[in-house]
Amino acid sequence: MFSPYKFEIESLNAWFGSKHVLKNINMKIKEKAVTAVIGPSGCGKTTFIRCLNRMHEIVPGAKVSGRVLFNGMDIYNEDVDPVQIRRKMGMVFQKPNPFPMMSIYDNAAAGLKLNGIRDKEKLDSVVERSLKLAILWDEVKDDLNKSGASLSGGQQQRLCIARALAVEPEVMLMDEPCSALDPIATAKIETLIRMLAEDYTVVIVTHNMQQAARVSDFTAFLYLGELIEFGSTKEIFENPRSELTEKYITGEFG
Amino acid sequence: MSRLIDIGLEQLASVVFRMGELAHKTVSLSLNGYIEGTNYYEEVHNLSDMLITMADEAEDKAFELIARFQPVASDLRILKSYMKITYDFARYGRYALDIAQIYSRLGGLKECEDWIKQSIRHMSEKVLSMVRTSVDSLKSHDTNLAEILSETEKQVDSMYFEYLDRLVEKAPATNRCTISSVLVVRYLERIADHATYIGESIIYLATGEKIILR
Ligand SMILES: Nc1ncnc2c1ncn2[C@@H]1O[C@H](COP(=O)(O)OP(=O)(O)OP(=O)(O)O)[C@@H](O)[C@H]1O
Ligand SMILES: [Mg+2]
């Protein structure tokens, strides 16, 4: 059954203990497109994307209800293995977190090695391919044995993206991937995000309104755990329907 | 808490509002001169030049705000609308100048038959009222006033065609009066069009809807 949606989120709720942080979210995320999640600090953006790959439940006391259909199948079904789900979704975080004791090569190959792949030729080709996809290859191809920690912040973030891409995920979940980067590094990552959207489904959390406006096809605005508005990025940034969205994106509050 | 962009938006609005008043004054002066028989070409020329300068100034300000603040939503719509409206104001000035020029080259209505005088006078009043309404609706962001413009524009349009029909019927001979008046009604019709463009911009600015009033 073909659906243009990678995710169909139905009545999603999430809690930390008794704290209700996501309230009845309904949203459909298009395949091979960039969806941005915006909203003031603490509104539940991180929690939201962590519900998409079953990371939320790792926190002690955390709870989820509702359905998240991924390729049409509910990832919260009893018979679904969360590890399998997480494997299909690469994650990139606010702070670049390459494995500091590992070389650039080993960072990029880490996921494959974890999956038991040892074949040198296979590893070489995947490392090269992912570093190229992450637009990092030209900058590091002669220093693959250097430590990942020796790279600049922007390079480290692209290394993390390469590491995530190496295991051929279907989705990239990015939580403020540029907030620690300078404008040039940010521009590189943004270009990369647009390129990735040709083959992957990208969900990006960002505090930077202009970044959401630049890179995304769709924008979701969360406020106090509720999805206030969701629509095409053009519409949200030119003519939002909700007064709250208007106030947030024009900087009247938040 | 007021935002940094608000200071710039206020400066821009003040230029645009001043332009509106000036544009109204320009059209009013030019039409008065034409109808009452006074040559205001120099004055209208100066006013029209001022409008062009102010339109450039407003555009620069709008671009600066875009570069500095990357505005979105209503902020962005205001900038887009103001840029269009300042162009429409500059066009008011330009047509007013055209009318003043017709007067100084061909003369006005003095030798015309009474019905011609009346028609032009009547149409001028309508059009000047539209210019007034467009300036007022801008200040209040009033979409109702903008809709009134659409109604009046239809009236002006039919006055325009009725006038041409009557002219062909009743005054087949070409003379200074007919040429001068035909050109003037044409400019009046154009001014009325720009008034409705302003109405469209006001509606877009206030609601985000792109509608066509003509
Ligand atoms: N481990 C946790 N235990 C308890 N409460 C938590 C935990 N993590 C987050 N929260 C709370 O859940 C709510 C949503 O947090 P979340 O991290 O999803 O917000 P966010 O939108 O990502 O914020 P930010 O923009 O600051 O990253 C907040 O009120 C937060 O305080
Ligand atoms: Mg967060």
Coordinates of C-alpha atoms and ligand atoms in Angstrom, one line a residue:
Chain A
M1 CA 0.0 0.0 0.0
F2 CA 1.6 3.3 -1.1
S3 CA 1.4 6.2 1.2
P4 CA 3.2 9.5 0.6
Y5 CA 3.7 9.7 4.4
K6 CA 6.6 8.3 6.2
F7 CA 5.0 8.9 9.6
E8 CA 1.4 9.1 10.5
I9 CA 1.1 10.2 14.1
E10 CA -2.2 9.7 15.8
S11 CA -3.2 11.0 19.2
L12 CA 0.4 10.9 20.4
N13 CA 0.8 11.7 24.1
A14 CA 4.0 11.6 26.1
W15 CA 4.8 11.9 29.8
F16 CA 7.8 12.2 32.1
G17 CA 6.4 10.6 35.2
S18 CA 3.2 12.6 35.8
K19 CA 4.3 15.5 33.7
H20 CA 2.3 15.5 30.5
V21 CA 4.6 16.9 27.8
L22 CA 3.0 16.0 24.5
K23 CA -0.7 16.4 24.2
N24 CA -2.7 14.6 21.6
I25 CA -0.5 15.2 18.6
N26 CA -1.9 14.4 15.2
M27 CA 0.4 14.9 12.2
K28 CA 1.5 13.3 9.0
I29 CA 5.1 13.6 7.9
K30 CA 5.8 13.4 4.2
E31 CA 8.4 11.0 2.8
K32 CA 11.5 12.5 1.2
A33 CA 10.8 16.0 2.5
V34 CA 12.1 18.1 5.3
T35 CA 9.8 18.8 8.2
A36 CA 10.8 21.4 10.8
V37 CA 9.6 21.4 14.3
I38 CA 9.7 24.8 16.0
G39 CA 8.5 26.2 19.3
P40 CA 9.8 27.8 22.5
S41 CA 12.2 26.0 24.8
G42 CA 10.5 23.2 26.8
C43 CA 7.5 22.9 24.4
G44 CA 8.3 19.2 23.7
K45 CA 10.3 19.3 20.4
T46 CA 13.0 16.9 21.6
T47 CA 10.5 14.6 23.2
F48 CA 8.5 14.6 20.0
I49 CA 11.3 13.4 17.8
R50 CA 12.4 10.9 20.4
C51 CA 8.9 9.4 20.2
L52 CA 9.4 8.8 16.5
N53 CA 12.2 6.3 17.1
R54 CA 11.2 5.0 20.5
M55 CA 13.9 6.7 22.4
H56 CA 11.6 8.5 24.7
E57 CA 10.7 5.3 26.6
I58 CA 14.4 4.8 27.6
V59 CA 14.1 7.5 30.2
P60 CA 12.9 6.0 33.5
G61 CA 9.3 6.9 34.2
A62 CA 8.7 8.1 30.7
K63 CA 5.5 7.0 29.0
V64 CA 3.9 7.2 25.5
S65 CA 0.4 6.6 24.2
G66 CA -1.2 6.8 20.8
R67 CA 0.1 5.5 17.5
V68 CA 3.1 6.3 15.3
L69 CA 2.7 4.6 12.0
F70 CA 6.0 4.3 10.2
N71 CA 5.7 3.1 6.6
G72 CA 2.1 2.3 7.6
M73 CA 3.0 0.1 10.6
D74 CA 2.6 1.2 14.2
I75 CA 6.0 1.3 15.8
Y76 CA 4.4 1.0 19.3
N77 CA 2.9 -2.4 18.5
E78 CA 3.8 -5.1 21.0
D79 CA 5.7 -7.2 18.5
V80 CA 7.9 -4.4 17.3
D81 CA 11.6 -4.5 18.3
P82 CA 12.6 -0.9 19.2
V83 CA 16.2 -1.6 18.3
Q84 CA 15.1 -2.4 14.7
I85 CA 13.2 0.9 14.6
R86 CA 16.1 3.0 15.9
R87 CA 18.3 1.4 13.3
K88 CA 16.1 2.8 10.5
M89 CA 16.4 6.3 11.8
G90 CA 19.6 8.2 12.1
M91 CA 19.8 10.8 14.9
V92 CA 21.9 13.9 15.0
F93 CA 22.1 16.1 18.1
Q94 CA 22.7 19.7 19.1
K95 CA 26.3 19.1 20.1
P96 CA 28.4 17.1 17.6
N97 CA 29.3 13.9 19.4
P98 CA 31.8 11.9 17.4
F99 CA 33.4 9.0 19.4
P100 CA 36.4 11.0 20.6
M101 CA 38.8 8.1 20.9
M102 CA 38.1 6.8 17.4
S103 CA 39.5 7.9 14.1
I104 CA 37.4 9.6 11.5
Y105 CA 37.3 6.3 9.6
D106 CA 36.2 4.3 12.6
N107 CA 33.5 6.9 13.5
A108 CA 32.0 6.6 10.0
A109 CA 32.2 2.8 10.1
A110 CA 31.0 2.5 13.7
G111 CA 27.4 1.6 12.9
L112 CA 28.4 -1.1 10.4
K113 CA 30.9 -2.6 12.8
L114 CA 28.3 -2.7 15.4
N115 CA 26.1 -4.6 13.0
G116 CA 29.0 -7.2 12.7
I117 CA 30.3 -6.1 9.3
R118 CA 34.1 -6.7 9.1
D119 CA 34.8 -6.9 5.4
K120 CA 37.4 -4.3 4.8
E121 CA 36.4 -3.5 1.2
K122 CA 32.8 -3.1 2.2
L123 CA 33.7 -0.9 5.1
D124 CA 36.0 1.3 2.9
S125 CA 33.3 1.8 0.3
V126 CA 30.6 2.7 2.9
V127 CA 32.9 5.0 4.7
E128 CA 33.7 6.8 1.5
R129 CA 30.1 6.9 0.4
S130 CA 28.8 8.3 3.7
L131 CA 31.6 10.9 4.0
K132 CA 30.8 12.0 0.5
L133 CA 27.1 12.2 1.2
A134 CA 27.8 14.3 4.2
I135 CA 30.0 16.6 2.1
L136 CA 33.0 15.9 4.3
W137 CA 35.0 13.5 2.1
D138 CA 37.2 16.2 0.3
E139 CA 38.1 17.7 3.6
V140 CA 39.2 14.5 5.4
K141 CA 40.1 11.9 2.8
D142 CA 43.8 12.3 3.5
D143 CA 43.4 12.2 7.3
L144 CA 41.0 9.3 7.8
N145 CA 43.1 8.0 10.7
K146 CA 43.1 11.2 12.6
S147 CA 40.9 11.4 15.7
G148 CA 37.3 12.6 15.1
A149 CA 37.8 15.0 17.9
S150 CA 40.5 16.8 15.9
L151 CA 37.9 18.2 13.5
S152 CA 36.2 21.6 13.7
G153 CA 32.7 21.7 15.1
G154 CA 31.0 21.9 11.7
Q155 CA 33.2 19.0 10.4
Q156 CA 32.4 17.0 13.5
Q157 CA 28.7 17.5 12.9
R158 CA 29.0 16.3 9.3
L159 CA 31.0 13.3 10.6
C160 CA 28.0 12.5 12.9
I161 CA 25.7 12.8 9.9
A162 CA 28.0 10.5 7.9
R163 CA 28.0 8.0 10.8
A164 CA 24.2 8.1 10.8
L165 CA 24.0 7.7 7.0
A166 CA 26.4 4.8 6.9
V167 CA 23.8 2.3 8.2
E168 CA 21.4 3.5 5.5
P169 CA 18.6 4.8 7.5
E170 CA 15.3 5.8 6.0
V171 CA 14.9 8.8 8.2
M172 CA 17.2 11.5 9.7
L173 CA 16.1 13.0 13.0
M174 CA 18.0 16.1 13.8
D175 CA 17.8 18.0 17.1
E176 CA 19.1 21.5 16.6
P177 CA 22.0 20.2 14.5
C178 CA 23.5 23.7 13.9
S179 CA 23.1 25.5 17.1
A180 CA 26.8 25.0 18.0
L181 CA 28.0 26.0 14.5
D182 CA 29.1 29.1 12.8
P183 CA 27.2 30.5 9.8
I184 CA 29.5 28.8 7.2
A185 CA 29.2 25.4 8.8
T186 CA 25.5 26.0 9.3
A187 CA 25.1 26.8 5.6
K188 CA 26.9 23.6 4.7
I189 CA 24.7 21.5 6.9
E190 CA 21.6 23.2 5.5
T191 CA 22.7 22.4 1.9
L192 CA 23.3 18.9 3.0
I193 CA 19.9 18.6 4.6
R194 CA 18.3 19.7 1.3
M195 CA 20.3 17.1 -0.6
L196 CA 19.4 14.4 1.9
A197 CA 15.7 15.1 1.4
E198 CA 16.0 13.7 -2.1
D199 CA 16.4 10.2 -0.6
Y200 CA 15.5 10.5 3.0
T201 CA 12.8 11.8 5.2
V202 CA 14.3 14.5 7.4
V203 CA 12.8 15.9 10.6
I204 CA 14.7 18.8 12.1
V205 CA 14.1 20.6 15.4
T206 CA 15.4 24.1 15.3
H207 CA 15.3 27.3 17.3
N208 CA 16.3 29.3 14.3
M209 CA 13.1 30.5 12.6
Q210 CA 15.1 31.4 9.4
Q211 CA 16.6 28.0 9.3
A212 CA 13.2 26.4 9.4
A213 CA 12.1 28.8 6.7
R214 CA 15.2 28.0 4.6
V215 CA 15.4 24.3 4.7
S216 CA 12.0 22.8 5.4
D217 CA 9.0 21.9 3.2
F218 CA 6.7 21.7 6.2
T219 CA 6.7 23.3 9.6
A220 CA 5.1 22.2 12.8
F221 CA 4.7 24.7 15.6
L222 CA 4.5 23.2 19.1
Y223 CA 3.5 25.2 22.2
L224 CA 3.2 23.8 25.7
G225 CA 3.1 20.2 24.3
E226 CA 0.4 20.9 21.8
L227 CA 0.6 21.0 18.0
I228 CA -0.7 24.5 17.3
E229 CA -0.2 24.6 13.6
F230 CA 1.2 22.4 10.9
G231 CA 1.4 23.2 7.3
S232 CA 3.6 24.1 4.3
T233 CA 6.5 26.2 5.4
K234 CA 5.6 28.9 2.8
E235 CA 2.1 29.2 4.4
I236 CA 3.4 29.2 8.0
F237 CA 5.9 31.9 7.3
E238 CA 3.8 34.0 5.0
N239 CA 0.3 33.7 6.4
P240 CA 0.0 31.6 9.6
R241 CA -3.5 30.8 10.5
S242 CA -3.0 30.8 14.3
E243 CA -2.4 34.0 16.2
L244 CA 0.0 32.1 18.5
T245 CA 2.2 31.0 15.5
E246 CA 2.2 34.5 14.2
K247 CA 3.4 35.8 17.6
Y248 CA 6.1 33.2 17.9
I249 CA 7.6 33.5 14.5
T250 CA 7.5 37.2 14.4
G251 CA 9.3 37.3 17.8
E252 CA 6.5 38.8 19.8
F253 CA 7.1 36.2 22.4
G254 CA 9.3 33.1 23.0
Chain B
M1 CA 8.0 44.4 24.7
S2 CA 8.5 46.1 21.5
R3 CA 10.7 44.4 18.9
L4 CA 13.7 45.9 17.1
I5 CA 12.0 45.5 13.8
D6 CA 9.0 47.6 15.0
I7 CA 11.1 50.8 15.0
G8 CA 12.0 50.3 11.4
L9 CA 8.4 49.3 10.4
E10 CA 7.2 52.5 12.1
Q11 CA 9.7 54.6 10.1
L12 CA 8.6 52.9 6.9
A13 CA 4.9 53.4 7.7
S14 CA 5.5 57.1 8.3
V15 CA 7.2 57.5 4.9
V16 CA 4.3 55.6 3.3
F17 CA 1.6 57.6 5.0
R18 CA 3.3 60.9 4.1
M19 CA 3.5 59.7 0.6
G20 CA -0.3 58.9 0.6
E21 CA -1.1 62.5 1.7
L22 CA 1.2 63.9 -0.8
A23 CA -0.1 61.7 -3.6
H24 CA -3.6 62.9 -2.8
K25 CA -2.5 66.5 -2.8
T26 CA -0.9 66.0 -6.2
V27 CA -3.9 64.4 -7.9
S28 CA -6.2 67.0 -6.3
L29 CA -4.1 69.9 -7.4
S30 CA -3.8 68.6 -10.9
L31 CA -7.5 67.9 -11.3
N32 CA -8.5 71.2 -9.8
G33 CA -6.2 73.0 -12.2
Y34 CA -7.6 71.1 -15.1
I35 CA -11.2 71.7 -14.2
E36 CA -11.0 75.3 -12.9
G37 CA -8.5 76.3 -15.6
T38 CA -5.2 77.0 -13.8
N39 CA -1.8 75.8 -14.9
Y40 CA -0.2 73.9 -12.0
Y41 CA 2.3 72.1 -14.1
E42 CA 5.4 73.2 -12.2
E43 CA 3.9 72.4 -8.8
V44 CA 2.6 69.1 -9.9
H45 CA 5.9 68.3 -11.5
N46 CA 7.7 69.0 -8.2
L47 CA 5.2 66.9 -6.2
S48 CA 5.5 64.0 -8.6
D49 CA 9.3 64.1 -8.3
M50 CA 9.0 64.0 -4.6
L51 CA 6.8 61.0 -4.7
I52 CA 9.3 59.1 -6.8
T53 CA 12.1 60.0 -4.4
M54 CA 10.0 58.9 -1.5
A55 CA 9.1 55.6 -3.2
D56 CA 12.8 54.9 -3.6
E57 CA 13.4 55.8 0.1
A58 CA 10.6 53.5 1.2
E59 CA 12.0 50.7 -1.0
D60 CA 15.5 51.1 0.5
K61 CA 14.0 51.0 4.0
A62 CA 12.0 47.9 3.2
F63 CA 15.1 46.1 1.8
E64 CA 17.1 47.1 4.8
L65 CA 14.5 45.6 7.1
I66 CA 14.5 42.4 5.1
A67 CA 18.3 42.2 5.3
R68 CA 18.4 42.9 9.0
F69 CA 15.4 41.0 10.3
Q70 CA 14.4 38.4 7.8
P71 CA 10.7 39.2 8.5
V72 CA 8.0 36.7 8.3
A73 CA 4.2 36.5 8.5
S74 CA 2.4 39.9 9.0
D75 CA 5.8 41.7 9.0
L76 CA 6.7 40.3 5.7
R77 CA 3.2 41.0 4.3
I78 CA 3.4 44.6 5.4
L79 CA 6.7 45.1 3.6
K80 CA 5.5 43.5 0.4
S81 CA 2.3 45.6 0.5
Y82 CA 4.0 48.8 1.3
M83 CA 6.4 48.4 -1.5
K84 CA 3.5 47.8 -3.9
I85 CA 1.5 50.7 -2.5
T86 CA 4.4 53.2 -2.7
Y87 CA 4.6 52.2 -6.4
D88 CA 0.9 52.9 -6.8
F89 CA 1.3 56.3 -5.0
A90 CA 4.1 57.2 -7.4
R91 CA 1.8 56.2 -10.3
Y92 CA -0.9 58.6 -8.9
G93 CA 1.7 61.3 -9.1
R94 CA 2.7 60.3 -12.6
Y95 CA -0.9 60.5 -14.0
A96 CA -1.5 63.7 -12.2
L97 CA 1.6 65.1 -14.0
D98 CA 0.2 63.7 -17.3
I99 CA -3.0 65.6 -16.7
A100 CA -1.2 68.8 -15.8
Q101 CA 0.8 68.4 -19.0
I102 CA -2.3 68.0 -21.1
Y103 CA -3.7 71.1 -19.6
S104 CA -0.6 73.1 -20.3
R105 CA -0.3 71.9 -23.9
L106 CA -4.0 71.5 -25.0
G107 CA -5.9 73.6 -22.5
G108 CA -8.7 72.5 -20.3
L109 CA -12.4 72.5 -20.5
K110 CA -13.1 76.2 -21.1
E111 CA -14.3 75.7 -24.7
C112 CA -16.0 72.4 -24.1
E113 CA -19.8 71.8 -24.1
D114 CA -21.5 71.7 -20.8
W115 CA -22.1 68.0 -20.7
I116 CA -18.4 67.4 -21.2
K117 CA -17.5 69.7 -18.4
Q118 CA -20.0 67.9 -16.2
S119 CA -18.9 64.4 -17.1
I120 CA -15.2 65.2 -16.4
R121 CA -16.0 67.0 -13.2
H122 CA -18.1 64.1 -12.0
M123 CA -15.6 61.5 -12.9
S124 CA -12.8 63.6 -11.3
E125 CA -14.7 63.8 -8.0
K126 CA -15.2 60.0 -8.0
V127 CA -11.6 59.3 -8.7
L128 CA -10.3 61.8 -6.2
S129 CA -12.6 60.2 -3.6
M130 CA -11.0 56.8 -4.4
V131 CA -7.6 58.3 -3.9
R132 CA -8.7 59.6 -0.5
T133 CA -10.2 56.2 0.4
S134 CA -7.1 54.3 -0.6
V135 CA -5.0 56.6 1.6
D136 CA -7.4 56.2 4.5
S137 CA -7.7 52.5 4.2
L138 CA -3.9 52.2 4.3
K139 CA -3.8 54.1 7.6
S140 CA -6.5 52.0 9.2
H141 CA -5.7 48.7 7.4
D142 CA -9.5 48.7 6.9
T143 CA -10.5 46.0 4.5
N144 CA -14.0 47.4 4.2
L145 CA -12.7 50.6 2.7
A146 CA -10.7 48.5 0.4
E147 CA -13.9 46.8 -0.8
I148 CA -15.6 50.1 -1.3
L149 CA -12.8 50.9 -3.7
S150 CA -13.8 48.0 -5.8
E151 CA -17.3 49.3 -6.1
T152 CA -16.3 52.8 -7.0
E153 CA -13.8 51.5 -9.6
K154 CA -16.6 49.8 -11.4
Q155 CA -18.6 53.0 -11.5
V156 CA -15.6 54.9 -12.8
D157 CA -15.1 52.3 -15.5
S158 CA -18.6 52.6 -16.7
M159 CA -18.4 56.4 -16.6
Y160 CA -15.3 56.1 -18.7
F161 CA -16.9 54.0 -21.4
E162 CA -20.1 56.0 -21.3
Y163 CA -18.1 59.1 -21.9
L164 CA -16.3 57.6 -24.9
D165 CA -19.6 56.4 -26.3
R166 CA -21.3 59.8 -25.9
L167 CA -18.3 61.6 -27.4
V168 CA -18.4 59.5 -30.5
E169 CA -22.2 60.0 -30.7
K170 CA -22.5 63.7 -29.9
A171 CA -19.2 65.3 -30.8
P172 CA -17.7 63.5 -33.8
A173 CA -15.5 66.4 -34.7
T174 CA -12.0 66.2 -33.2
N175 CA -10.8 69.4 -31.5
R176 CA -8.7 70.5 -28.6
C177 CA -11.4 69.9 -26.2
T178 CA -12.2 66.3 -27.2
I179 CA -8.6 65.2 -27.4
S180 CA -7.7 66.8 -24.1
S181 CA -10.7 65.3 -22.3
V182 CA -10.3 61.9 -23.8
L183 CA -6.7 61.7 -22.5
V184 CA -7.8 63.0 -19.1
V185 CA -10.6 60.4 -18.7
R186 CA -8.1 57.8 -19.6
Y187 CA -5.7 58.9 -16.9
L188 CA -8.6 59.1 -14.4
E189 CA -9.4 55.5 -15.3
R190 CA -5.8 54.5 -14.6
I191 CA -5.7 56.3 -11.3
A192 CA -8.9 54.4 -10.3
D193 CA -7.2 51.1 -11.2
H194 CA -4.2 51.9 -9.0
A195 CA -6.6 52.8 -6.1
T196 CA -8.0 49.3 -6.3
Y197 CA -4.5 47.8 -6.4
I198 CA -4.0 49.5 -3.1
G199 CA -7.2 48.0 -1.9
E200 CA -5.9 44.6 -2.8
S201 CA -2.6 45.2 -1.0
I202 CA -4.5 46.3 2.1
I203 CA -6.5 43.1 2.1
Y204 CA -3.4 41.0 1.6
L205 CA -1.6 42.8 4.3
A206 CA -4.5 42.4 6.8
T207 CA -5.6 38.9 6.0
G208 CA -3.0 37.2 3.8
E209 CA -5.6 36.7 1.1
K210 CA -4.7 37.5 -2.4
I211 CA -7.9 38.7 -4.1
I212 CA -8.6 40.6 -7.2
L213 CA -10.9 43.6 -6.8
R214 CA -11.0 44.7 -10.4
Ligands
LIG1 N1 14.4 13.7 31.5 C1 13.4 14.5 31.8 N2 12.7 14.3 32.9 C2 11.7 15.1 33.3 N3 11.2 16.1 32.5 C3 11.8 16.3 31.3 C4 12.9 15.5 30.9 N4 13.3 15.9 29.7 C5 12.5 17.0 29.4 N5 11.5 17.2 30.4 C6 10.5 18.2 30.3 O1 9.6 17.9 29.3 C7 9.2 19.1 28.6 C8 9.6 19.0 27.1 O2 11.0 18.9 27.0 P1 11.7 18.9 25.6 O3 13.1 18.5 25.9 O4 11.0 18.0 24.7 O5 11.6 20.4 25.2 P2 12.2 21.1 23.9 O6 11.1 21.7 23.1 O7 13.1 20.2 23.2 O8 13.1 22.3 24.6 P3 14.5 22.9 24.1 O9 14.1 23.8 23.0 O10 14.9 23.7 25.3 O11 15.4 21.8 23.7 C9 9.9 20.2 29.3 O12 9.0 20.8 30.2 C10 11.0 19.5 30.1 O13 11.3 20.2 31.3
MG2 MG 15.2 20.1 22.8

